[in-house]
Amino acid sequence: MGADADFIGGHDILALERFMDETRHMIIFDVLTAESPVGDKGERLRLFLSDKGYEKALASEKRGEIKIRKHAAIIEGHILADRKKRRH
């Protein structure tokens, strides 16, 4: 893999969508099929989403169209990365 291996398409990290009032989620995902509603097979994308958009992404993942690699909550434009659950 070359330098493009780290490329993430979709929304830029400072995209206007990040700062919209309804934005609550950021996801980074891989497009697994040509049937995916967003992107082309083999792409890795970042999207800033509302709750409704995130629900659609989860449904797409359940259908096997995408694989969500990373999720973070968005509050007033701030990215709050999900914490890994600790084992006790």
Tab-separated table of N, CA and C in Angstrom:
chain	number	residue	atom	x	y	z
A	1	MET	N	0.838	-1.188	0.000
A	1	MET	CA	0.000	0.000	0.000
A	1	MET	C	0.880	1.246	0.000
A	2	GLY	N	0.466	2.211	-0.783
A	2	GLY	CA	1.240	3.432	-0.899
A	2	GLY	C	0.729	4.524	0.020
A	3	ALA	N	1.078	5.752	-0.304
A	3	ALA	CA	0.675	6.896	0.504
A	3	ALA	C	-0.833	7.071	0.524
A	4	ASP	N	-1.525	6.598	-0.524
A	4	ASP	CA	-2.970	6.733	-0.580
A	4	ASP	C	-3.690	5.834	0.418
A	5	ALA	N	-2.996	4.896	1.031
A	5	ALA	CA	-3.628	3.959	1.962
A	5	ALA	C	-4.259	4.690	3.151
A	6	ASP	N	-3.724	5.853	3.511
A	6	ASP	CA	-4.253	6.602	4.646
A	6	ASP	C	-5.280	7.646	4.227
A	7	PHE	N	-5.584	7.742	2.944
A	7	PHE	CA	-6.525	8.744	2.452
A	7	PHE	C	-7.941	8.415	2.912
A	8	ILE	N	-8.623	9.425	3.437
A	8	ILE	CA	-10.026	9.290	3.807
A	8	ILE	C	-10.805	10.308	3.002
A	9	GLY	N	-11.764	9.802	2.208
A	9	GLY	CA	-12.620	10.680	1.415
A	9	GLY	C	-13.809	11.162	2.240
A	10	GLY	N	-14.772	11.717	1.555
A	10	GLY	CA	-15.968	12.201	2.247
A	10	GLY	C	-15.729	13.588	2.812
A	11	HIS	N	-16.257	13.827	4.004
A	11	HIS	CA	-16.147	15.137	4.637
A	11	HIS	C	-14.744	15.373	5.176
A	12	ASP	N	-14.223	16.553	4.927
A	12	ASP	CA	-12.956	17.003	5.503
A	12	ASP	C	-13.144	17.152	7.016
A	13	ILE	N	-12.075	17.052	7.778
A	13	ILE	CA	-12.164	17.137	9.237
A	13	ILE	C	-12.754	18.474	9.695
A	14	LEU	N	-12.607	19.524	8.906
A	14	LEU	CA	-13.178	20.831	9.255
A	14	LEU	C	-14.384	21.185	8.378
A	15	ALA	N	-15.060	20.189	7.853
A	15	ALA	CA	-16.214	20.414	6.976
A	15	ALA	C	-17.319	21.174	7.707
A	16	LEU	N	-18.068	21.969	6.954
A	16	LEU	CA	-19.189	22.710	7.530
A	16	LEU	C	-20.193	21.788	8.204
A	17	GLU	N	-20.351	20.564	7.686
A	17	GLU	CA	-21.306	19.613	8.256
A	17	GLU	C	-21.001	19.317	9.734
A	18	ARG	N	-19.734	19.379	10.089
A	18	ARG	CA	-19.330	19.119	11.480
A	18	ARG	C	-19.956	20.123	12.439
A	19	PHE	N	-20.189	21.331	11.982
A	19	PHE	CA	-20.629	22.413	12.857
A	19	PHE	C	-22.124	22.708	12.749
A	20	MET	N	-22.867	21.891	12.010
A	20	MET	CA	-24.306	22.084	11.890
A	20	MET	C	-24.984	21.663	13.192
A	21	ASP	N	-26.076	22.335	13.542
A	21	ASP	CA	-26.762	22.083	14.806
A	21	ASP	C	-27.197	20.632	14.974
A	22	GLU	N	-27.631	19.990	13.877
A	22	GLU	CA	-28.164	18.627	13.984
A	22	GLU	C	-27.083	17.540	13.956
A	23	THR	N	-25.827	17.904	13.717
A	23	THR	CA	-24.750	16.917	13.643
A	23	THR	C	-24.436	16.364	15.031
A	24	ARG	N	-24.488	15.039	15.146
A	24	ARG	CA	-24.239	14.365	16.426
A	24	ARG	C	-23.193	13.245	16.335
A	25	HIS	N	-22.821	12.860	15.103
A	25	HIS	CA	-21.936	11.711	14.935
A	25	HIS	C	-20.911	11.965	13.841
A	26	MET	N	-19.707	11.396	14.023
A	26	MET	CA	-18.719	11.305	12.963
A	26	MET	C	-18.395	9.826	12.824
A	27	ILE	N	-18.420	9.327	11.598
A	27	ILE	CA	-18.004	7.948	11.368
A	27	ILE	C	-16.950	7.913	10.278
A	28	ILE	N	-16.061	6.958	10.403
A	28	ILE	CA	-15.115	6.613	9.343
A	28	ILE	C	-15.435	5.172	8.998
A	29	PHE	N	-15.653	4.914	7.716
A	29	PHE	CA	-16.096	3.589	7.315
A	29	PHE	C	-15.511	3.183	5.983
A	30	ASP	N	-15.489	1.868	5.770
A	30	ASP	CA	-15.060	1.297	4.499
A	30	ASP	C	-16.290	0.904	3.708
A	31	VAL	N	-16.285	1.205	2.407
A	31	VAL	CA	-17.365	0.804	1.509
A	31	VAL	C	-17.044	-0.606	1.020
A	32	LEU	N	-17.956	-1.550	1.308
A	32	LEU	CA	-17.706	-2.953	1.000
A	32	LEU	C	-18.350	-3.434	-0.294
A	33	THR	N	-19.423	-2.757	-0.741
A	33	THR	CA	-20.140	-3.216	-1.929
A	33	THR	C	-20.471	-2.059	-2.860
A	34	ALA	N	-20.733	-2.399	-4.108
A	34	ALA	CA	-21.169	-1.394	-5.082
A	34	ALA	C	-22.583	-0.910	-4.763
A	35	GLU	N	-23.319	-1.655	-3.928
A	35	GLU	CA	-24.687	-1.282	-3.567
A	35	GLU	C	-24.742	-0.238	-2.451
A	36	SER	N	-23.611	0.108	-1.876
A	36	SER	CA	-23.582	1.098	-0.799
A	36	SER	C	-24.197	2.407	-1.288
A	37	PRO	N	-25.061	3.031	-0.448
A	37	PRO	CA	-25.680	4.304	-0.854
A	37	PRO	C	-24.687	5.459	-0.940
A	38	VAL	N	-23.486	5.294	-0.366
A	38	VAL	CA	-22.470	6.347	-0.382
A	38	VAL	C	-21.131	5.727	-0.775
A	39	GLY	N	-20.423	6.396	-1.650
A	39	GLY	CA	-19.071	5.978	-1.999
A	39	GLY	C	-19.001	4.818	-2.972
A	40	ASP	N	-17.777	4.480	-3.329
A	40	ASP	CA	-17.494	3.375	-4.242
A	40	ASP	C	-16.792	2.269	-3.477
A	41	LYS	N	-17.023	1.038	-3.901
A	41	LYS	CA	-16.413	-0.121	-3.254
A	41	LYS	C	-14.910	0.098	-3.112
A	42	GLY	N	-14.388	-0.164	-1.915
A	42	GLY	CA	-12.966	-0.021	-1.647
A	42	GLY	C	-12.563	1.312	-1.043
A	43	GLU	N	-13.455	2.291	-1.036
A	43	GLU	CA	-13.136	3.601	-0.474
A	43	GLU	C	-13.260	3.588	1.046
A	44	ARG	N	-12.511	4.471	1.689
A	44	ARG	CA	-12.673	4.764	3.120
A	44	ARG	C	-13.143	6.213	3.199
A	45	LEU	N	-14.253	6.418	3.896
A	45	LEU	CA	-14.881	7.738	3.950
A	45	LEU	C	-15.119	8.197	5.381
A	46	ARG	N	-15.176	9.523	5.547
A	46	ARG	CA	-15.568	10.151	6.810
A	46	ARG	C	-16.849	10.936	6.539
A	47	LEU	N	-17.838	10.787	7.430
A	47	LEU	CA	-19.054	11.576	7.326
A	47	LEU	C	-19.438	12.116	8.699
A	48	PHE	N	-19.959	13.338	8.697
A	48	PHE	CA	-20.571	13.924	9.888
A	48	PHE	C	-22.069	13.785	9.696
A	49	LEU	N	-22.763	13.215	10.692
A	49	LEU	CA	-24.159	12.815	10.511
A	49	LEU	C	-25.058	13.266	11.655
A	50	SER	N	-26.337	13.437	11.318
A	50	SER	CA	-27.377	13.630	12.322
A	50	SER	C	-27.707	12.260	12.911
A	51	ASP	N	-28.568	12.236	13.923
A	51	ASP	CA	-28.994	10.953	14.484
A	51	ASP	C	-29.653	10.087	13.407
A	52	LYS	N	-30.480	10.710	12.561
A	52	LYS	CA	-31.167	9.967	11.491
A	52	LYS	C	-30.159	9.404	10.487
A	53	GLY	N	-29.166	10.210	10.113
A	53	GLY	CA	-28.129	9.751	9.190
A	53	GLY	C	-27.314	8.608	9.770
A	54	TYR	N	-27.053	8.671	11.081
A	54	TYR	CA	-26.294	7.608	11.749
A	54	TYR	C	-27.107	6.316	11.764
A	55	GLU	N	-28.406	6.422	11.996
A	55	GLU	CA	-29.280	5.240	11.950
A	55	GLU	C	-29.219	4.588	10.571
A	56	LYS	N	-29.212	5.415	9.520
A	56	LYS	CA	-29.114	4.888	8.151
A	56	LYS	C	-27.770	4.187	7.937
A	57	ALA	N	-26.696	4.765	8.482
A	57	ALA	CA	-25.372	4.144	8.352
A	57	ALA	C	-25.337	2.796	9.066
A	58	LEU	N	-25.934	2.719	10.250
A	58	LEU	CA	-25.979	1.446	10.982
A	58	LEU	C	-26.764	0.390	10.198
A	59	ALA	N	-27.866	0.814	9.559
A	59	ALA	CA	-28.652	-0.108	8.738
A	59	ALA	C	-27.836	-0.581	7.541
A	60	SER	N	-27.066	0.319	6.935
A	60	SER	CA	-26.206	-0.037	5.807
A	60	SER	C	-25.131	-1.025	6.238
A	61	GLU	N	-24.592	-0.826	7.444
A	61	GLU	CA	-23.593	-1.755	7.965
A	61	GLU	C	-24.231	-3.129	8.198
A	62	LYS	N	-25.447	-3.140	8.733
A	62	LYS	CA	-26.140	-4.404	8.988
A	62	LYS	C	-26.387	-5.175	7.687
A	63	ARG	N	-26.638	-4.453	6.593
A	63	ARG	CA	-26.844	-5.080	5.279
A	63	ARG	C	-25.524	-5.515	4.639
A	64	GLY	N	-24.385	-5.172	5.258
A	64	GLY	CA	-23.081	-5.579	4.741
A	64	GLY	C	-22.531	-4.662	3.662
A	65	GLU	N	-23.114	-3.467	3.517
A	65	GLU	CA	-22.660	-2.527	2.488
A	65	GLU	C	-21.429	-1.731	2.924
A	66	ILE	N	-21.346	-1.447	4.233
A	66	ILE	CA	-20.222	-0.696	4.780
A	66	ILE	C	-19.760	-1.369	6.065
A	67	LYS	N	-18.542	-1.002	6.523
A	67	LYS	CA	-18.021	-1.421	7.819
A	67	LYS	C	-17.549	-0.166	8.524
A	68	ILE	N	-18.233	0.194	9.616
A	68	ILE	CA	-17.854	1.376	10.386
A	68	ILE	C	-16.586	1.048	11.172
A	69	ARG	N	-15.520	1.817	10.937
A	69	ARG	CA	-14.227	1.601	11.586
A	69	ARG	C	-14.055	2.460	12.834
A	70	LYS	N	-14.685	3.643	12.834
A	70	LYS	CA	-14.509	4.572	13.945
A	70	LYS	C	-15.767	5.406	14.089
A	71	HIS	N	-16.157	5.670	15.332
A	71	HIS	CA	-17.293	6.540	15.626
A	71	HIS	C	-16.868	7.527	16.700
A	72	ALA	N	-17.382	8.744	16.590
A	72	ALA	CA	-17.182	9.749	17.634
A	72	ALA	C	-18.456	10.570	17.739
A	73	ALA	N	-18.752	10.998	18.946
A	73	ALA	CA	-19.880	11.902	19.156
A	73	ALA	C	-19.424	13.315	18.789
A	74	ILE	N	-20.364	14.102	18.289
A	74	ILE	CA	-20.088	15.503	17.967
A	74	ILE	C	-20.994	16.364	18.827
A	75	ILE	N	-20.396	17.255	19.601
A	75	ILE	CA	-21.166	18.192	20.416
A	75	ILE	C	-20.651	19.585	20.122
A	76	GLU	N	-21.524	20.411	19.532
A	76	GLU	CA	-21.184	21.785	19.154
A	76	GLU	C	-19.871	21.854	18.378
A	77	GLY	N	-19.683	20.916	17.454
A	77	GLY	CA	-18.502	20.902	16.604
A	77	GLY	C	-17.299	20.197	17.202
A	78	HIS	N	-17.364	19.854	18.483
A	78	HIS	CA	-16.260	19.156	19.143
A	78	HIS	C	-16.380	17.655	18.898
A	79	ILE	N	-15.251	17.023	18.579
A	79	ILE	CA	-15.216	15.583	18.339
A	79	ILE	C	-14.835	14.891	19.648
A	80	LEU	N	-15.744	14.043	20.133
A	80	LEU	CA	-15.512	13.297	21.361
A	80	LEU	C	-15.406	11.821	21.013
A	81	ALA	N	-14.182	11.336	20.902
A	81	ALA	CA	-13.949	9.955	20.489
A	81	ALA	C	-14.565	8.989	21.483
A	82	ASP	N	-15.128	7.907	20.954
A	82	ASP	CA	-15.659	6.857	21.811
A	82	ASP	C	-14.513	6.235	22.592
A	83	ARG	N	-14.782	5.911	23.839
A	83	ARG	CA	-13.778	5.241	24.663
A	83	ARG	C	-13.950	3.732	24.525
A	84	LYS	N	-12.836	3.048	24.547
A	84	LYS	CA	-12.880	1.592	24.537
A	84	LYS	C	-13.389	1.133	25.900
A	85	LYS	N	-14.230	0.112	25.884
A	85	LYS	CA	-14.746	-0.430	27.142
A	85	LYS	C	-13.646	-1.222	27.834
A	86	ARG	N	-13.490	-0.981	29.106
A	86	ARG	CA	-12.467	-1.673	29.891
A	86	ARG	C	-13.012	-3.004	30.384
A	87	ARG	N	-12.136	-3.966	30.428
A	87	ARG	CA	-12.490	-5.245	31.034
A	87	ARG	C	-12.098	-5.197	32.493
A	88	HIS	N	-12.982	-5.678	33.335
A	88	HIS	CA	-12.717	-5.662	34.783
A	88	HIS	C	-12.292	-7.010	35.257
